[in-house]
PDB file of C-alpha atoms in Angstrom:
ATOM      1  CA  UNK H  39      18.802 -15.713 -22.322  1.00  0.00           C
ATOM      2  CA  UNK H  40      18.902 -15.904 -18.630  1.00  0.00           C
ATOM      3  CA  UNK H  41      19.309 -19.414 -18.363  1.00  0.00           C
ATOM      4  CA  UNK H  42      22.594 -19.118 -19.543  1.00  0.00           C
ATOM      5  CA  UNK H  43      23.610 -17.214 -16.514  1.00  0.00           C
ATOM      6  CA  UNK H  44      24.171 -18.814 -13.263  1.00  0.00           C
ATOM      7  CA  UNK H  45      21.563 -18.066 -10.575  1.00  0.00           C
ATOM      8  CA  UNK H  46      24.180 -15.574  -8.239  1.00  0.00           C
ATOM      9  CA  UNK H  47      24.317 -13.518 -11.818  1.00  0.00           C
ATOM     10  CA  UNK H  48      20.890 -13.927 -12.627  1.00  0.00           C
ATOM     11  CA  UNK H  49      19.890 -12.582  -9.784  1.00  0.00           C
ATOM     12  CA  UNK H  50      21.747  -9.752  -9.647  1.00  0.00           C
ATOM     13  CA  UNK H  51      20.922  -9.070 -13.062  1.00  0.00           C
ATOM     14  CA  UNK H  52      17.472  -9.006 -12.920  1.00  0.00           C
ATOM     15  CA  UNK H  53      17.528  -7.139  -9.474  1.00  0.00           C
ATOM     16  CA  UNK H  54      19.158  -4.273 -10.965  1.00  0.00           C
ATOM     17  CA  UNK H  55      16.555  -4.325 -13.637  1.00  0.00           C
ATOM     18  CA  UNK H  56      13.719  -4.051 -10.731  1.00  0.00           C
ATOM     19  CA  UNK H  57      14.967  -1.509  -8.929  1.00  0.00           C
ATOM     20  CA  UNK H  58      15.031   0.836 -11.763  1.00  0.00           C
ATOM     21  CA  UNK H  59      11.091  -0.274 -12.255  1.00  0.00           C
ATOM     22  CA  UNK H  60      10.660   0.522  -8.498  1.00  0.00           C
ATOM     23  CA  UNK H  61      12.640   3.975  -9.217  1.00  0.00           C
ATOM     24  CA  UNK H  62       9.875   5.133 -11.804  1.00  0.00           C
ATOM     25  CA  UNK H  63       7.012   3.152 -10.238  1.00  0.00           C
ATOM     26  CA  UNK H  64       7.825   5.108  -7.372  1.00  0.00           C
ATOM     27  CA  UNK H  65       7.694   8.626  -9.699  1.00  0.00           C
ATOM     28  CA  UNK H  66       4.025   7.625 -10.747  1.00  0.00           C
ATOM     29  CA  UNK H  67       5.136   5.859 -14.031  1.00  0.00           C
ATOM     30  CA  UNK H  68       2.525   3.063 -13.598  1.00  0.00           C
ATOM     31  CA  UNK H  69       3.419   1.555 -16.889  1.00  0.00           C
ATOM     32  CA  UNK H  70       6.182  -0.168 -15.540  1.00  0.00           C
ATOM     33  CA  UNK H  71       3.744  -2.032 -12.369  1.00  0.00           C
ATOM     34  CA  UNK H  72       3.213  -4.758 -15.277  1.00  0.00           C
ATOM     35  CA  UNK H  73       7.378  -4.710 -16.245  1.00  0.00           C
ATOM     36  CA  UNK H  74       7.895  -5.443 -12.691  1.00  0.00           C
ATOM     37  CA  UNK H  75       5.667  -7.997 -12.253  1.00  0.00           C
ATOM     38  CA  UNK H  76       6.674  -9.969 -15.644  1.00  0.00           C
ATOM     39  CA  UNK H  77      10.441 -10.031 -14.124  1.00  0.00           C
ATOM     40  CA  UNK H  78       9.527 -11.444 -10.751  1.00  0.00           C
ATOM     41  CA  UNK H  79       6.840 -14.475 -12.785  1.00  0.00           C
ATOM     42  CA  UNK H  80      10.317 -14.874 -14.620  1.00  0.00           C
ATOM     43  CA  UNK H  81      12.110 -15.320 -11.773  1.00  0.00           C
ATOM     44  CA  UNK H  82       9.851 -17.185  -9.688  1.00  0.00           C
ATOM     45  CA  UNK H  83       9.512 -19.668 -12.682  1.00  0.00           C
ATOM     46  CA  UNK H  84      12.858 -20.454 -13.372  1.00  0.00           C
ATOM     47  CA  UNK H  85      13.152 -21.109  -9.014  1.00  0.00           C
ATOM     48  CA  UNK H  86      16.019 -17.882  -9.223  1.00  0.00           C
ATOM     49  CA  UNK H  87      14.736 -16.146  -6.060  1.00  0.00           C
ATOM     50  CA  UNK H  88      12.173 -18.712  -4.177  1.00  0.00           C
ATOM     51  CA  UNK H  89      15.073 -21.585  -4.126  1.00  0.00           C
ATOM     52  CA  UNK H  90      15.685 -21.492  -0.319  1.00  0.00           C
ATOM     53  CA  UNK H  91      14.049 -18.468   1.079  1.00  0.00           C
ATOM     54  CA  UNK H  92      12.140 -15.205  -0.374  1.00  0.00           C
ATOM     55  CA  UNK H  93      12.566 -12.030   1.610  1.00  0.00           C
ATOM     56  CA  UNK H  94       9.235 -10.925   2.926  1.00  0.00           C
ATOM     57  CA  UNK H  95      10.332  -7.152   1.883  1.00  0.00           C
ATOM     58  CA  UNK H  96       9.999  -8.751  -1.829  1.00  0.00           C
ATOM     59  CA  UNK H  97       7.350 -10.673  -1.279  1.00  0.00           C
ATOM     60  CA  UNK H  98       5.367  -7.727   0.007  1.00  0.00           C
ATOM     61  CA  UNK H  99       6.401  -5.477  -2.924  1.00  0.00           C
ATOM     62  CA  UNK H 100       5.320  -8.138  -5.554  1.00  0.00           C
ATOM     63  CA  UNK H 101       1.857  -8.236  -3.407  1.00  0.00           C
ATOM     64  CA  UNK H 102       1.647  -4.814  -3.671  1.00  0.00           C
ATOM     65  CA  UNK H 103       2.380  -4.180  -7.331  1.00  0.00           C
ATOM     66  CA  UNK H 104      -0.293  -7.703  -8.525  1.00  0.00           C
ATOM     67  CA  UNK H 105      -2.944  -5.645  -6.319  1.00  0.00           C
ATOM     68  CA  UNK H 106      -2.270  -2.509  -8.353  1.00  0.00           C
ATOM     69  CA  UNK H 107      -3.227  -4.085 -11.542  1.00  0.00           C
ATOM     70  CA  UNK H 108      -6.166  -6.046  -9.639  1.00  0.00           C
ATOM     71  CA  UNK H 109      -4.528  -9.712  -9.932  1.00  0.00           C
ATOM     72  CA  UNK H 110      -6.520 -10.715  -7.095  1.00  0.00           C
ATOM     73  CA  UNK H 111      -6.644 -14.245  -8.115  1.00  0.00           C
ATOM     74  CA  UNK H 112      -3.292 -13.899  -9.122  1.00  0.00           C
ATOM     75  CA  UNK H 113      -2.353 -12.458  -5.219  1.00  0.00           C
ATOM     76  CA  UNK H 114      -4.200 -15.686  -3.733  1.00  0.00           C
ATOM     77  CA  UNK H 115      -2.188 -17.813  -5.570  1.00  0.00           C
ATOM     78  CA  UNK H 116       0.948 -16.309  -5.141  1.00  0.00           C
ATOM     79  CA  UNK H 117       0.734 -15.944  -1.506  1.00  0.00           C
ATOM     80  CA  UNK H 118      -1.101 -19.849  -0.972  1.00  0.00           C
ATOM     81  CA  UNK H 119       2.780 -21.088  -3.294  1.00  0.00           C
ATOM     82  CA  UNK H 120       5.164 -18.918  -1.889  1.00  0.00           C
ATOM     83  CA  UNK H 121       4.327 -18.484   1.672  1.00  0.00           C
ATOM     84  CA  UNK H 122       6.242 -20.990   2.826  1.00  0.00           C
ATOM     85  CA  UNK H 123       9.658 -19.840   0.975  1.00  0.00           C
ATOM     86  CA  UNK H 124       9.624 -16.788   4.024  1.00  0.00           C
ATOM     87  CA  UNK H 125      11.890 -17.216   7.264  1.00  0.00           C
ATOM     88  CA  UNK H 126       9.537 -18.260   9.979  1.00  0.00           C
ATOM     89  CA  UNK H 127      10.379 -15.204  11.821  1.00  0.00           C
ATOM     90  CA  UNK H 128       8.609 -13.128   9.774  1.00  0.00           C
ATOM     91  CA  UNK H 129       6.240 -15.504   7.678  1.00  0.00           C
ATOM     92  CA  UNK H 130       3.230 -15.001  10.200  1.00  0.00           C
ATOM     93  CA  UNK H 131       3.260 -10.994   9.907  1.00  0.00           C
ATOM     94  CA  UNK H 132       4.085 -11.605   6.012  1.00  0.00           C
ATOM     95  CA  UNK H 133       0.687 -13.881   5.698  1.00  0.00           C
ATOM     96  CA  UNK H 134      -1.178 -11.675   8.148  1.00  0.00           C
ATOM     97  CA  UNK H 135      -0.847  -8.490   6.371  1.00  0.00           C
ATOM     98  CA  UNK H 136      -0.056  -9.576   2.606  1.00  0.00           C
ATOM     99  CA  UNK H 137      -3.363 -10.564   2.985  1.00  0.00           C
ATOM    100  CA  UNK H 138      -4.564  -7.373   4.532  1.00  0.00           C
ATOM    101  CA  UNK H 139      -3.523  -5.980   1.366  1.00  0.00           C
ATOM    102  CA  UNK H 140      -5.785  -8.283  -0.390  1.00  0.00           C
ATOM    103  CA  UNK H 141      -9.006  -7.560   1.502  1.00  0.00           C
ATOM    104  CA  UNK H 142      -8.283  -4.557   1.358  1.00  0.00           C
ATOM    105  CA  UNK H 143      -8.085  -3.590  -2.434  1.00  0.00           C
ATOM    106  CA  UNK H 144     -11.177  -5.976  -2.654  1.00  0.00           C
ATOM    107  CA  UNK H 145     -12.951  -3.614  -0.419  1.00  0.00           C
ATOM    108  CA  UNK H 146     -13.427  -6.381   2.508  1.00  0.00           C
ATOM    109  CA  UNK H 147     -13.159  -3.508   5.091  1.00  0.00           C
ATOM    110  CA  UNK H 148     -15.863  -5.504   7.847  1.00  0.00           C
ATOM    111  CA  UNK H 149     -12.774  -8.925   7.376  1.00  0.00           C
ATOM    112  CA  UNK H 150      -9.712  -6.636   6.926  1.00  0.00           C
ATOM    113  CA  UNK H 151      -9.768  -4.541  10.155  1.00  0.00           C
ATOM    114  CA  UNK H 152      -9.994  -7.664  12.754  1.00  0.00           C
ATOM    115  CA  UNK H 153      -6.486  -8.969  10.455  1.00  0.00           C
ATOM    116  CA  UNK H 154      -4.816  -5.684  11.356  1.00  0.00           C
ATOM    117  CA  UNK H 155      -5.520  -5.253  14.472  1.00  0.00           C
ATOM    118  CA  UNK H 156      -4.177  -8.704  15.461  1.00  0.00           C
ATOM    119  CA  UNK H 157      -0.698  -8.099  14.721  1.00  0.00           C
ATOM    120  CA  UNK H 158       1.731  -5.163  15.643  1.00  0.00           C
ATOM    121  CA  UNK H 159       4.708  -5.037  13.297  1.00  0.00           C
ATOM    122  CA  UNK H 160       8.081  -4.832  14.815  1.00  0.00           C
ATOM    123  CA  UNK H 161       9.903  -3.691  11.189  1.00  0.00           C
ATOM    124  CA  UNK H 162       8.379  -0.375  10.079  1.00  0.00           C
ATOM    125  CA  UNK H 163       8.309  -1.154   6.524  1.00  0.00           C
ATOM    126  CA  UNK H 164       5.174  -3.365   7.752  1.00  0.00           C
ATOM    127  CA  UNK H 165       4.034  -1.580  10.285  1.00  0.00           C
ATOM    128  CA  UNK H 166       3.745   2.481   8.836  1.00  0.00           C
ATOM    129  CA  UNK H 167       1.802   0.378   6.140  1.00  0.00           C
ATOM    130  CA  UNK H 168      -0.258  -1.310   8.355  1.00  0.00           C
ATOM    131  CA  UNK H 169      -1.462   1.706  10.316  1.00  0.00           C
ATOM    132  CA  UNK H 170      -1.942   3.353   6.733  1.00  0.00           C
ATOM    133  CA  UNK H 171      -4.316   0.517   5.783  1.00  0.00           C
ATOM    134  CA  UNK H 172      -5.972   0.668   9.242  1.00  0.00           C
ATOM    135  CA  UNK H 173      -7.048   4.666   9.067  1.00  0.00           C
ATOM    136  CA  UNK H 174      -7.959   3.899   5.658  1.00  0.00           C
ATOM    137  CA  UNK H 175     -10.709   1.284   7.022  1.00  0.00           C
ATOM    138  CA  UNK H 176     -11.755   3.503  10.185  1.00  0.00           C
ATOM    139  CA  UNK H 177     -12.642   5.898   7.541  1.00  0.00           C
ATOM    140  CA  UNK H 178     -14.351   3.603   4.597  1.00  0.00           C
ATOM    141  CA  UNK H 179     -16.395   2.322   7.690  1.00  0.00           C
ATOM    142  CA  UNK H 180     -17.259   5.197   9.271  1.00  0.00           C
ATOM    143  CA  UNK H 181     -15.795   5.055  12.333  1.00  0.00           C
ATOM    144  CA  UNK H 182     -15.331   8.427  12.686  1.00  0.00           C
ATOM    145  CA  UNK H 183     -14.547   8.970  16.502  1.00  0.00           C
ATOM    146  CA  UNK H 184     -12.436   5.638  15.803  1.00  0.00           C
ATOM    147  CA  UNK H 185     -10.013   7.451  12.968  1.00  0.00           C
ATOM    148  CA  UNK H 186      -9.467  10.396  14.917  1.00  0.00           C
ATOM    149  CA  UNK H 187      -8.319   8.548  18.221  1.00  0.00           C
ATOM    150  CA  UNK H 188      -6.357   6.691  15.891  1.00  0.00           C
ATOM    151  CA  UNK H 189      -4.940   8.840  14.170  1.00  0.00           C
ATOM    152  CA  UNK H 190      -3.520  10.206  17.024  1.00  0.00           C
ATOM    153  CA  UNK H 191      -1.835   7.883  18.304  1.00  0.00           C
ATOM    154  CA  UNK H 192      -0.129   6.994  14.501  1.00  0.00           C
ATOM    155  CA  UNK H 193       0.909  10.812  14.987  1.00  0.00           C
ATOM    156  CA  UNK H 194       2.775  10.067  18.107  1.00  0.00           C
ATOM    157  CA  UNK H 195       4.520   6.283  17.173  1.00  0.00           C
ATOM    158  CA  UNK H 196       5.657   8.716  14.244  1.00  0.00           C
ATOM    159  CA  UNK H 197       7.458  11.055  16.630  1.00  0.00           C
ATOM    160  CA  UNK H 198       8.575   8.661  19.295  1.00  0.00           C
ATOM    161  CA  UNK H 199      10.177   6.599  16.692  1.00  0.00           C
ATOM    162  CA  UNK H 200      13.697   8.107  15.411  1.00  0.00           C
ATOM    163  CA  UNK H 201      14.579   5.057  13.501  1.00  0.00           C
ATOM    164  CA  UNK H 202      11.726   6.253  10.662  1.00  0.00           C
ATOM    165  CA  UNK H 203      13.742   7.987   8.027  1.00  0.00           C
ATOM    166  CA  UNK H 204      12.624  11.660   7.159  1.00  0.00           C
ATOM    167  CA  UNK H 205      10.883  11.053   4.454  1.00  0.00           C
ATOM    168  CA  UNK H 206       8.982   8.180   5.457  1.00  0.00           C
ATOM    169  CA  UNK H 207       7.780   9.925   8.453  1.00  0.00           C
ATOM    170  CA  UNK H 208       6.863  13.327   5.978  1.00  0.00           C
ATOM    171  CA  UNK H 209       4.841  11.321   3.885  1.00  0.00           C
ATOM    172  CA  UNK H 210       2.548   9.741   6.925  1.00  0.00           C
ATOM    173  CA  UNK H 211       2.671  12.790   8.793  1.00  0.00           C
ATOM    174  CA  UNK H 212       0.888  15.028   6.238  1.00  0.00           C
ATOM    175  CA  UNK H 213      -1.616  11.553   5.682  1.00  0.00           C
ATOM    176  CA  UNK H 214      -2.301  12.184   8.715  1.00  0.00           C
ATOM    177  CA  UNK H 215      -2.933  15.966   8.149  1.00  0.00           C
ATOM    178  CA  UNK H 216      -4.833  15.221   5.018  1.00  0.00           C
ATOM    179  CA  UNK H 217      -7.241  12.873   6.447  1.00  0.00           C
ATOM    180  CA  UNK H 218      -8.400  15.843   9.280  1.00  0.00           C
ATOM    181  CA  UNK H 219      -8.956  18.232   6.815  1.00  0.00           C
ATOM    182  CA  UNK H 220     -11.073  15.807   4.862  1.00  0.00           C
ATOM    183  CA  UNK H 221     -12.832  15.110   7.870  1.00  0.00           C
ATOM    184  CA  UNK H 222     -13.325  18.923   8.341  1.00  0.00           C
ATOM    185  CA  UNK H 223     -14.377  19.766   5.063  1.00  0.00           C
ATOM    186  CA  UNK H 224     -16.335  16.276   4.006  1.00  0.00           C
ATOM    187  CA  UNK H 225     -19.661  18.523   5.120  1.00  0.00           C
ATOM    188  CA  UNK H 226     -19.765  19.797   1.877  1.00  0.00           C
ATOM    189  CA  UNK H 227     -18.056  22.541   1.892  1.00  0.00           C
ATOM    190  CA  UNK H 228     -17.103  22.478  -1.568  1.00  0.00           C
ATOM    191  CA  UNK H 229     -14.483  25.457  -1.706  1.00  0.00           C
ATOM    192  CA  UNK H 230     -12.437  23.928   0.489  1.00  0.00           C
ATOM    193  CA  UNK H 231     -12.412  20.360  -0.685  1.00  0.00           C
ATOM    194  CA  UNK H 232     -11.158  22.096  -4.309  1.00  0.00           C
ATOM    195  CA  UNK H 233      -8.168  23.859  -2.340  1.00  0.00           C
ATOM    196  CA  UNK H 234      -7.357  20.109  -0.758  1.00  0.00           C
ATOM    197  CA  UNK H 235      -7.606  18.682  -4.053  1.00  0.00           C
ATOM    198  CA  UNK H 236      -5.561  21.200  -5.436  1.00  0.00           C
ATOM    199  CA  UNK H 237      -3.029  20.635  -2.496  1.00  0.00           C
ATOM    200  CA  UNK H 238      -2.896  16.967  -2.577  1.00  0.00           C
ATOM    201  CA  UNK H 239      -2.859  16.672  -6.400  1.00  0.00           C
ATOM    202  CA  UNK H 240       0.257  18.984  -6.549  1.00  0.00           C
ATOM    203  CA  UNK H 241       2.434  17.094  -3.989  1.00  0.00           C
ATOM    204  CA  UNK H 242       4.140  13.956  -4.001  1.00  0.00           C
ATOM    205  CA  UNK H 243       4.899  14.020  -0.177  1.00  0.00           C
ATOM    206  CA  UNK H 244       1.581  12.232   0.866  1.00  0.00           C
ATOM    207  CA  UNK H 245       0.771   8.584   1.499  1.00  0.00           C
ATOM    208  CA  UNK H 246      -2.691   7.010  -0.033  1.00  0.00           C
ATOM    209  CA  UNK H 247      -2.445  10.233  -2.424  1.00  0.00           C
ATOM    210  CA  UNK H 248      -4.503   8.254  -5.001  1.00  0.00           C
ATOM    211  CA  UNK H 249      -7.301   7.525  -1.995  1.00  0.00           C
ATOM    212  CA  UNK H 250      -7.460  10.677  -0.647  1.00  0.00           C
ATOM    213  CA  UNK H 251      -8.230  12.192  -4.325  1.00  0.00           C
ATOM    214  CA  UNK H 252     -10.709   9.626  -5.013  1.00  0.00           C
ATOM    215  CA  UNK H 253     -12.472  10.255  -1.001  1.00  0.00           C
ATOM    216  CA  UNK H 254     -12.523  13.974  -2.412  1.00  0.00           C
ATOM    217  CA  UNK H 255     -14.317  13.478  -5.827  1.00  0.00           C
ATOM    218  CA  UNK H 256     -16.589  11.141  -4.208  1.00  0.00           C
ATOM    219  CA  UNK H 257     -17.400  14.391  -2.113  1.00  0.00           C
ATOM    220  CA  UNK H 258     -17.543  16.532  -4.586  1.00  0.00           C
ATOM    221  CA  UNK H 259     -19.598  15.041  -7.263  1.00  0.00           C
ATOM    222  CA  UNK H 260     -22.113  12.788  -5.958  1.00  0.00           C
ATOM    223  CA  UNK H 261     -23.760  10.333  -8.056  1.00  0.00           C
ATOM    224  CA  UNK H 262     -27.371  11.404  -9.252  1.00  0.00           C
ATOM    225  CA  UNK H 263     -29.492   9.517  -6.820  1.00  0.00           C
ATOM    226  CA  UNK H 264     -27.362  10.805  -4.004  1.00  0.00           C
ATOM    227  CA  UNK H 265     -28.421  14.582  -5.368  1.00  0.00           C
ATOM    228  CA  UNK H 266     -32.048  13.569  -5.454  1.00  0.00           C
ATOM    229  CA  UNK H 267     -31.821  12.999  -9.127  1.00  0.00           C
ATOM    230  CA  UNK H 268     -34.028   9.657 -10.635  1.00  0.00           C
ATOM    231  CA  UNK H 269     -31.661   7.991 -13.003  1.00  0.00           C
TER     232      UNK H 269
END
């Protein structure tokens, strides 16, 4: 019955309603990535939050949730309507790395690293996500000496930056420590991958915990061919 409301209610309504699905999206509860998307088609539909302007903060988080549940088409679409509904200050950045996000859940790595190296982010919402996506990419190419220059010097923005809150900058900081010790150990040395997986699998204080676990197994249990297995 949301029509019945008007739009400064309806707004409010429905944000309170997202931000508890953000709450226990954010506590690994993935069944509510498809809740949260359903309430922002509602209110994207019914022109409640796209009337004048959309906040690139949202726009990004609706990105991010679509890509989740692999609405790639879905993503194209949203960002090809909606792009325009962002303050100019911030639209290019949006554009730039919404679609970052896209290439990069597609696996584009080769497209997606020229995109993110073409912008620096003033806000850090954008860029601690952006460097995330970039050390990501170093490593899915194989750009060894690459990732660990950069990572680096994503260690240090991280300390010269005391506007990051705590938690934010514990999260990327032991990224950053997780991604060494997976370069250590990723010459099979099997013992220690299980203690990382271990690690990692019991925290909740790491970025990219889901790709770091996956970069693990993928270590760990190699397909047949790669053991010299016919299949």
């Amino acid at each position: 019955n949301i029509e019945i409301f008007p739009p400064y209610e309806a707004i409010e309504i429905y944000t309170n309603v997202i931000n508890y699905c953000i709450k226990k999206i954010n506590r690994g509860e993935d069944n509510f990535l498809l809740e949260f998307i359903q309430l922002n088609e509602t209110l994207l539909e019914n022109n409640i939050i796209a009337e004048n302007e959309l906040s690139p903060w949202r726009f990004k988080n609706i990105v991010t949730v679509a890509l989740k549940l692999s609405k790639f088409t879905w993503v194209e679409n949203f960002i090809e309507t909606y792009k325009g509904k962002i303050s100019e200050t911030y639209r290019d950045n949006a554009i730039t790395f919404n679609t970052a996000q896209l290439y990069f859940y597609q696996k584009k790595y080769e497209e997606l690293l020229p995109l993110l190296l073409r912008v620096e982010y003033e806000d850090f919402t954008y860029s601690l996500s952006s460097k995330l996506l970039t050390s990501i990419t170093y490593y899915e190419l194989e750009e060894i000496d690459a990732l660990i220059s950069y990572l680096t010097s994503f260690r240090t923005y991280l300390s010269r930056h005391k506007s990051i809150s705590i938690k934010k900058k514990e999260w990327n900081i032991n990224f950053i420590s997780n991604v060494r010790k997976l370069l250590k150990f990723r010459t099979r040395n099997k013992s220690k991958l299980l203690e990382l997986k271990t690690e990692i699998h019991e925290t909740s204080d790491t970025a990219a915990k889901e790709w770091l676990l996956e970069k693990i197994d993928e270590l760990l249990y190699l397909k047949p061919s790669q053991r010299g297995i016919d299949t």
